[in-house]
mmCIF file of C-alpha atoms and ligand atoms in Angstrom:
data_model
loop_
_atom_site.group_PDB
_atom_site.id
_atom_site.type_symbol
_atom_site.label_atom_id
_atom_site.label_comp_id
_atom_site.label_asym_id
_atom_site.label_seq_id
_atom_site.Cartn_x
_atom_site.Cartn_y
_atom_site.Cartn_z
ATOM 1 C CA UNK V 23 96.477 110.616 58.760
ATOM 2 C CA UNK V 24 94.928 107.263 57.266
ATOM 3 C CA UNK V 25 98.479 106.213 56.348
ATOM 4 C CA UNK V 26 99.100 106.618 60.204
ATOM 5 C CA UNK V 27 96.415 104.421 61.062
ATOM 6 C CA UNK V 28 97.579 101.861 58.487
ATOM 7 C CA UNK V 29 100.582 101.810 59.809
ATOM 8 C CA UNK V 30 99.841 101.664 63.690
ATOM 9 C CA UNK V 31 96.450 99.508 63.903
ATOM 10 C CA UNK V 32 96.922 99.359 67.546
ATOM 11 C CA UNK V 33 96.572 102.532 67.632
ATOM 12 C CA UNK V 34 92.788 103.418 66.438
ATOM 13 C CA UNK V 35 91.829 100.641 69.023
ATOM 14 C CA UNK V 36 93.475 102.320 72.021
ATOM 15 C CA UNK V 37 91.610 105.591 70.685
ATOM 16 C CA UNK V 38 88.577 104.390 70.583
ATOM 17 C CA UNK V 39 88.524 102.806 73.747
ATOM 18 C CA UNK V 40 89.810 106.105 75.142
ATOM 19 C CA UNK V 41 86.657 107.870 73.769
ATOM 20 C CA UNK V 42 84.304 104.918 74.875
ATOM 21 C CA UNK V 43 85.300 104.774 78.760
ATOM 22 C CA UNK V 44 85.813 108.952 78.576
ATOM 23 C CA UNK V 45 82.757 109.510 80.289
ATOM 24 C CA UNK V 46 83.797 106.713 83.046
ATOM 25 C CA UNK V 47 86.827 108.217 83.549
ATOM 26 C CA UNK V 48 85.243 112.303 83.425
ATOM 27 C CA UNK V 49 83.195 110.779 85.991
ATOM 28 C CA UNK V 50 85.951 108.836 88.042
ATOM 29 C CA UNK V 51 87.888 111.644 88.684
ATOM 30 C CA UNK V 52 84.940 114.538 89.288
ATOM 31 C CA UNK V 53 84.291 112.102 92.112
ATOM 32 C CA UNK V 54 87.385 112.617 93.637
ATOM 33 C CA UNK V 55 87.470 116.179 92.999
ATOM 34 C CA UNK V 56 89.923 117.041 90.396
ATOM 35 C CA UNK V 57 89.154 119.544 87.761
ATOM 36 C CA UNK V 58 89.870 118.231 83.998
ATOM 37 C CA UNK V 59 91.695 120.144 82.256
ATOM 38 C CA UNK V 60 91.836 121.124 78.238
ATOM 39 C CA UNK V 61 93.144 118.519 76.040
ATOM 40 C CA UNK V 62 93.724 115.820 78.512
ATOM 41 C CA UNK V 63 94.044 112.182 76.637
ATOM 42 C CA UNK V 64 93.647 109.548 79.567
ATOM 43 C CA UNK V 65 93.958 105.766 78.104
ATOM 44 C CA UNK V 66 92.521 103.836 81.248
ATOM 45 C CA UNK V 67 91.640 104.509 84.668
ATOM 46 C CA UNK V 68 94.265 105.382 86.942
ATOM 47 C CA UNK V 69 94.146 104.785 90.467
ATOM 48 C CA UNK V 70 93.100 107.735 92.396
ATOM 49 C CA UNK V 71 93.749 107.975 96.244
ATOM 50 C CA UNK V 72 92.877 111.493 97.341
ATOM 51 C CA UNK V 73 92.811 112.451 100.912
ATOM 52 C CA UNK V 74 89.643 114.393 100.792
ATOM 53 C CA UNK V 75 91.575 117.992 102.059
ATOM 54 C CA UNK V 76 94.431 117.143 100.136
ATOM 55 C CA UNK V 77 95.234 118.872 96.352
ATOM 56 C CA UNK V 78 95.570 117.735 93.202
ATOM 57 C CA UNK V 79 95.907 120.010 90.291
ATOM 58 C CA UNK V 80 96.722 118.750 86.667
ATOM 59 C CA UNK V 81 97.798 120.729 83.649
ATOM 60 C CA UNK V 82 96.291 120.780 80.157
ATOM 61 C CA UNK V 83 97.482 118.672 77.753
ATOM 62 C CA UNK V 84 97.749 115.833 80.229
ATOM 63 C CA UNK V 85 98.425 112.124 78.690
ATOM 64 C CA UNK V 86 97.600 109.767 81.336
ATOM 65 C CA UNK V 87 98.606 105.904 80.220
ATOM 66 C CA UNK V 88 97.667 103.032 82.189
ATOM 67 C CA UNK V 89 96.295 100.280 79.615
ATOM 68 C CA UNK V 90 99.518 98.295 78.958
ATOM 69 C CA UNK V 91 98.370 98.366 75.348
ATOM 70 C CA UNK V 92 98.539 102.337 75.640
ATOM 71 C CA UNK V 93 102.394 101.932 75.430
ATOM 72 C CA UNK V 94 105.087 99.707 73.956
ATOM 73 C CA UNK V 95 106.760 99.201 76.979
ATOM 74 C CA UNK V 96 102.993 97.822 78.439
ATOM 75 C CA UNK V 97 103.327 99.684 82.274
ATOM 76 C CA UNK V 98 102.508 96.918 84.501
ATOM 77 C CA UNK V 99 99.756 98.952 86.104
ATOM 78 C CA UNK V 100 97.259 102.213 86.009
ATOM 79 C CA UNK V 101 99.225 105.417 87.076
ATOM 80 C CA UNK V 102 98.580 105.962 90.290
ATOM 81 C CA UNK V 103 97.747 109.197 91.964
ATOM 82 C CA UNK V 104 97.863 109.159 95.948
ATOM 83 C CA UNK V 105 97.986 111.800 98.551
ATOM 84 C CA UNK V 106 97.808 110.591 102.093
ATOM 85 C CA UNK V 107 97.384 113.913 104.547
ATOM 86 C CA UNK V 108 95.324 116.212 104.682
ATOM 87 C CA UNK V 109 97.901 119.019 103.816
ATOM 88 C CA UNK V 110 99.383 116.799 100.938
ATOM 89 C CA UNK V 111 99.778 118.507 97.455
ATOM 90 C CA UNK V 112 100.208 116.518 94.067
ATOM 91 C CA UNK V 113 100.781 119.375 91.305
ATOM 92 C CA UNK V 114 101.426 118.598 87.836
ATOM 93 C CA UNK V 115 102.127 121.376 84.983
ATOM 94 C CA UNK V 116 101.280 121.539 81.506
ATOM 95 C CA UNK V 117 102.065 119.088 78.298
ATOM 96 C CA UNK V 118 102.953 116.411 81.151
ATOM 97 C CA UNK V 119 103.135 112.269 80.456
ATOM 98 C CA UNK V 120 103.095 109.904 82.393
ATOM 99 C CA UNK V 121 102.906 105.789 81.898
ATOM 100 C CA UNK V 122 101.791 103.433 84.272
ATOM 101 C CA UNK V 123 103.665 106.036 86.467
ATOM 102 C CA UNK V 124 103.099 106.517 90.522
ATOM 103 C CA UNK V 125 102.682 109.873 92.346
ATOM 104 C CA UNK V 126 102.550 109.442 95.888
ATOM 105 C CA UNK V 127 102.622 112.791 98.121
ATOM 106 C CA UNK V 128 102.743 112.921 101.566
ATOM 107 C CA UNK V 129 103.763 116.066 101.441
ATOM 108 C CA UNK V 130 104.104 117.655 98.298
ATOM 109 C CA UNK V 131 105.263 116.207 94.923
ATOM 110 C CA UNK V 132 105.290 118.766 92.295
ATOM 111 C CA UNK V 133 106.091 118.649 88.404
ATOM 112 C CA UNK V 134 106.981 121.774 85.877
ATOM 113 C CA UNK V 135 106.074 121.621 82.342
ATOM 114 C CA UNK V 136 106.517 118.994 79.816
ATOM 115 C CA UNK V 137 107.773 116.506 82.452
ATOM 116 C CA UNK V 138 108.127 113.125 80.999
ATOM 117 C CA UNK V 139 107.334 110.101 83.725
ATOM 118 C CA UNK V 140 108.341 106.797 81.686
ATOM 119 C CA UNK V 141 106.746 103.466 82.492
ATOM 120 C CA UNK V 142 106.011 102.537 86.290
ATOM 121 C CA UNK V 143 108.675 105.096 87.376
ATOM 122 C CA UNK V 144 107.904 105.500 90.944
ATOM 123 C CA UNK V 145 107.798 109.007 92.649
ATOM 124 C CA UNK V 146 106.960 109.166 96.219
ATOM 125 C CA UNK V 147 108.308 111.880 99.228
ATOM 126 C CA UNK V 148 107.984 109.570 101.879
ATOM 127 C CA UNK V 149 109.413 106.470 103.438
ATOM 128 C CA UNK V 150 105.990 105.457 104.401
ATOM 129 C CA UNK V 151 107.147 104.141 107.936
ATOM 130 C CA UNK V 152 109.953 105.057 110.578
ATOM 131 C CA UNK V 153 113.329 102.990 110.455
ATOM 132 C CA UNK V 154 113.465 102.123 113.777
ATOM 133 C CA UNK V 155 112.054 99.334 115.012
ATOM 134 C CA UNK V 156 111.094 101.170 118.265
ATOM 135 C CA UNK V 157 109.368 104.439 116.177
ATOM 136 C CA UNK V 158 107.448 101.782 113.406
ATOM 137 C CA UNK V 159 106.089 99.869 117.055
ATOM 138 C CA UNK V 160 104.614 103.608 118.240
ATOM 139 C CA UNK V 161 103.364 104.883 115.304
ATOM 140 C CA UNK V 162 103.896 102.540 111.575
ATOM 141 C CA UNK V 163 102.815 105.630 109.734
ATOM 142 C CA UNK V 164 104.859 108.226 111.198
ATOM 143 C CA UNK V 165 107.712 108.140 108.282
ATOM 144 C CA UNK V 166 109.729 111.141 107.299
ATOM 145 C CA UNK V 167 108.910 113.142 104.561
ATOM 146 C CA UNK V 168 109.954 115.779 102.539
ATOM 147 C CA UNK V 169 108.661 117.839 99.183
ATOM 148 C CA UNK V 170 110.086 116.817 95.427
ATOM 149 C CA UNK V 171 110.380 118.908 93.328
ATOM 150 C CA UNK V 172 110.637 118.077 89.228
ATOM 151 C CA UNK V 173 111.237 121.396 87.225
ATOM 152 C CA UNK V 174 110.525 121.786 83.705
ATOM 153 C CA UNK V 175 111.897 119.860 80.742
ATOM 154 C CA UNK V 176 112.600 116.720 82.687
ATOM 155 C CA UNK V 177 112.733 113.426 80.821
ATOM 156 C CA UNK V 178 112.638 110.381 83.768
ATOM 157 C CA UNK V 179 113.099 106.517 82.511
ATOM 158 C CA UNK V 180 111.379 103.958 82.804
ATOM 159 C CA UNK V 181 111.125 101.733 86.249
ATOM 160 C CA UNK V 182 113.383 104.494 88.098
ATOM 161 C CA UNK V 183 112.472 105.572 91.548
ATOM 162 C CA UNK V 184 112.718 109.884 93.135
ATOM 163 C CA UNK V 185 112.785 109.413 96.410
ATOM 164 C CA UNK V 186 112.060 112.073 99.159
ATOM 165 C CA UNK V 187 113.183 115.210 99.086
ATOM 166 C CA UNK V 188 114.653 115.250 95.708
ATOM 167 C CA UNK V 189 115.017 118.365 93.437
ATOM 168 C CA UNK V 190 115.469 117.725 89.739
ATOM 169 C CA UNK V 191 116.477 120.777 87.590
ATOM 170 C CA UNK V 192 115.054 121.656 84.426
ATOM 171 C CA UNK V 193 115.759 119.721 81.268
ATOM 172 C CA UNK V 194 117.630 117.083 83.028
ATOM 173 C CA UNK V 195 117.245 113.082 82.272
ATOM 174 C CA UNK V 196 116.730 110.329 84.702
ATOM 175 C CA UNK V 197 118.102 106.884 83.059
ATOM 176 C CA UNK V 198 116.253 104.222 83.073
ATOM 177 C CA UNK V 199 115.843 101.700 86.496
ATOM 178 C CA UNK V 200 117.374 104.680 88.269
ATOM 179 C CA UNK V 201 117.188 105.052 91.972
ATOM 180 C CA UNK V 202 117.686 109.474 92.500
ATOM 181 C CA UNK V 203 117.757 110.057 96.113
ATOM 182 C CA UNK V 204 119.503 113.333 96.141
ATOM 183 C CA UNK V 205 119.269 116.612 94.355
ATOM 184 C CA UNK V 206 119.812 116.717 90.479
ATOM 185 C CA UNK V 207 121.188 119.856 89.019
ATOM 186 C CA UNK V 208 119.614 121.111 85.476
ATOM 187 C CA UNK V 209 120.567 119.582 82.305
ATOM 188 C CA UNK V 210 122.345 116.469 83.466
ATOM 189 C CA UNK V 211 122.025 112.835 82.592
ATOM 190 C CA UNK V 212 121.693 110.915 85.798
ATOM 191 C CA UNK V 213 121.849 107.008 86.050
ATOM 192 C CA UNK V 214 122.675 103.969 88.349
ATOM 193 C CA UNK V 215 121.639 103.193 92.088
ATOM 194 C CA UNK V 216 122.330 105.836 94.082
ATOM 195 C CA UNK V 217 121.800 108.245 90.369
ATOM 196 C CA UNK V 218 124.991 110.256 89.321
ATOM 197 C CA UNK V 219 125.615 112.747 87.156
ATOM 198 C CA UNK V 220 126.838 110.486 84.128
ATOM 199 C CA UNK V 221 126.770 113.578 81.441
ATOM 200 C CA UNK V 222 125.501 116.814 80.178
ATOM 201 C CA UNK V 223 122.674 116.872 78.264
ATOM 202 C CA UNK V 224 123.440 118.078 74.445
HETATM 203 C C1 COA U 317 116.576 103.797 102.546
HETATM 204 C C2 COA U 317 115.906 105.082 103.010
HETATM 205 C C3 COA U 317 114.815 104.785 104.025
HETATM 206 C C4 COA U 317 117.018 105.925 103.603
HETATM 207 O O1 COA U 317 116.505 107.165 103.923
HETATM 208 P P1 COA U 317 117.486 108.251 104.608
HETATM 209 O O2 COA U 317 117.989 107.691 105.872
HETATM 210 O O3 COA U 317 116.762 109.558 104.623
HETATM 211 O O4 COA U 317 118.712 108.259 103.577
HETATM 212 P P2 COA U 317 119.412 109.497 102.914
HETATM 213 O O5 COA U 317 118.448 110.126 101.933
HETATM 214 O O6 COA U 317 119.984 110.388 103.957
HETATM 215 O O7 COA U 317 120.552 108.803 102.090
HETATM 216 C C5 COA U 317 121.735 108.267 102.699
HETATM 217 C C6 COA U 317 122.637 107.743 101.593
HETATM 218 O O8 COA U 317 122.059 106.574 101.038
HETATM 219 C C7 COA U 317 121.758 106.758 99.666
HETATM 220 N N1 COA U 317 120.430 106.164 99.465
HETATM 221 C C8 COA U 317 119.291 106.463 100.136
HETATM 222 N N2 COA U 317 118.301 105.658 99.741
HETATM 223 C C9 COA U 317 118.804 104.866 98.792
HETATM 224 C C10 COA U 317 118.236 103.858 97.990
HETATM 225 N N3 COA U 317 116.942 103.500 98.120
HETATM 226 N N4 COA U 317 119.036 103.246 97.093
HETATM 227 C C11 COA U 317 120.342 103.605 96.973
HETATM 228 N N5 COA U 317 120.935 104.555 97.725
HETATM 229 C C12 COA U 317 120.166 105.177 98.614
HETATM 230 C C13 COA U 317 121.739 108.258 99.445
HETATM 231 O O9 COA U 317 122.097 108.616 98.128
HETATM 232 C C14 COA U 317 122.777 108.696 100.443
HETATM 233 O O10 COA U 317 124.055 108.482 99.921
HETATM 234 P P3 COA U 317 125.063 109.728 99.650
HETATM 235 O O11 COA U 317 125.134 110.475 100.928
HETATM 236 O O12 COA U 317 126.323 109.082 99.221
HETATM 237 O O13 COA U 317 124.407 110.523 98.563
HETATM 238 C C15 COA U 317 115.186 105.818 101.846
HETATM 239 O O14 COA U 317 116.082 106.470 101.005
HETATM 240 C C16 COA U 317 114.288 104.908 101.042
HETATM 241 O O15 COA U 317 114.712 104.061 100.252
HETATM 242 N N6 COA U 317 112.952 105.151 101.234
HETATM 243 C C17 COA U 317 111.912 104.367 100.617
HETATM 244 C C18 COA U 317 111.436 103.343 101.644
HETATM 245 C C19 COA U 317 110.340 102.519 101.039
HETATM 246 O O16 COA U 317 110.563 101.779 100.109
HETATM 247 N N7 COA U 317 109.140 102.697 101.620
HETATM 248 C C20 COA U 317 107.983 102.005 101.157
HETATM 249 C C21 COA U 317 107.713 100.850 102.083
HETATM 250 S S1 COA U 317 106.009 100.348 101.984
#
């Protein structure tokens, strides 16, 4: 333990800031209505965005980075957490991390258990606004959106992008700067812009 702390200085300092703004951050998000849950190690506030009938439910265990010292890779800013209708739904399992991560649910962005979100990956089940100029001159918000769905196991790199509608089996790996826009099936290695299947996972 003290050889740990010799070794990674940094370390100690990002746990006892943790512990000094804990009460800020208990606080920050009982005011936006989200239960905390056991064992939950939050380094920084994230940015919360809750639609006030919308749900957000968060596992134990939860690791929550968003000071850029919290993680080598130094995400580029809090993990955000934003549901935008009433009926929205942002659920996240058990033993989850994410860093500097976003979670934006218009509809419904679920994770499993022990889902790994690397640094300001981006996950987000709507287009925000209609692709036709005609439909964005109506109505700017009236995008289309559909559920995602990230099962169990699931390790995603760092600055990729799920986009709408996207199911991504259990156990399977997201490489790094990765845009998914379709379904992934379970224990795969997807990569590249549009993500495909580049191997099994061992
Ligand atoms: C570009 C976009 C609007 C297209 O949506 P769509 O019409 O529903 O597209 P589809 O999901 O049917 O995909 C059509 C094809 O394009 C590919 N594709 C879709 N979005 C892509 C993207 N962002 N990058 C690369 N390929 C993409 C899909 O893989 C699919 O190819 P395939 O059939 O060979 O698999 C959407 O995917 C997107 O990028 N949304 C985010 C918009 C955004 O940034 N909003 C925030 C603005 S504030």
């Amino acid at each position: 333990m003290i050889q740990k702390m010799l070794d990674k200085p940094w370390g100690v300092t990002d746990e006892l800031r943790r512990l000094i703004v804990l009460p800020y951050i208990r606080l920050l998000f009982a005011a936006n209505g989200i239960a905390w849950g056991c064992g939950w190690r939050v380094f920084g506030a994230p940015i919360i965005q809750r639609h006030r009938r919308s749900v957000i439910l968060l596992g134990d265990r939860l690791d929550l980075r968003s000071w850029p010292s919290s993680n080598p890779l130094a995400p580029n800013h809090p993990v955000v957490l934003a549901t935008r209708t009433a009926s929205a739904i942002i659920r996240i399992g058990q033993d989850c991390g994410l860093t500097g991560a976003t979670v934006v649910a218009a509809s419904s962005v679920e994770l499993g258990d022990r889902v790994l979100v690397g640094a300001n990956a981006v996950i987000v089940d709507t287009d925000f606004h209609p692709l036709s100029p005609a439909e964005r001159r109506a109505d700017l918000s009236a995008a289309r959106t559909s559920p995602i769905r990230i099962d169990d196991d699931v390790f995603i790199g760092m600055y990729s992008l799920i986009l709408k509608g996207v199911h991504i089996g259990a156990g399977s790996v997201v490489g790094a700067g990765s845009v998914v826009s379709r379904a992934v099936p379970p224990g795969v290695v997807v990569a590249g812009n549009p993500a495909r299947i580049v191997r099994q996972v061992c």
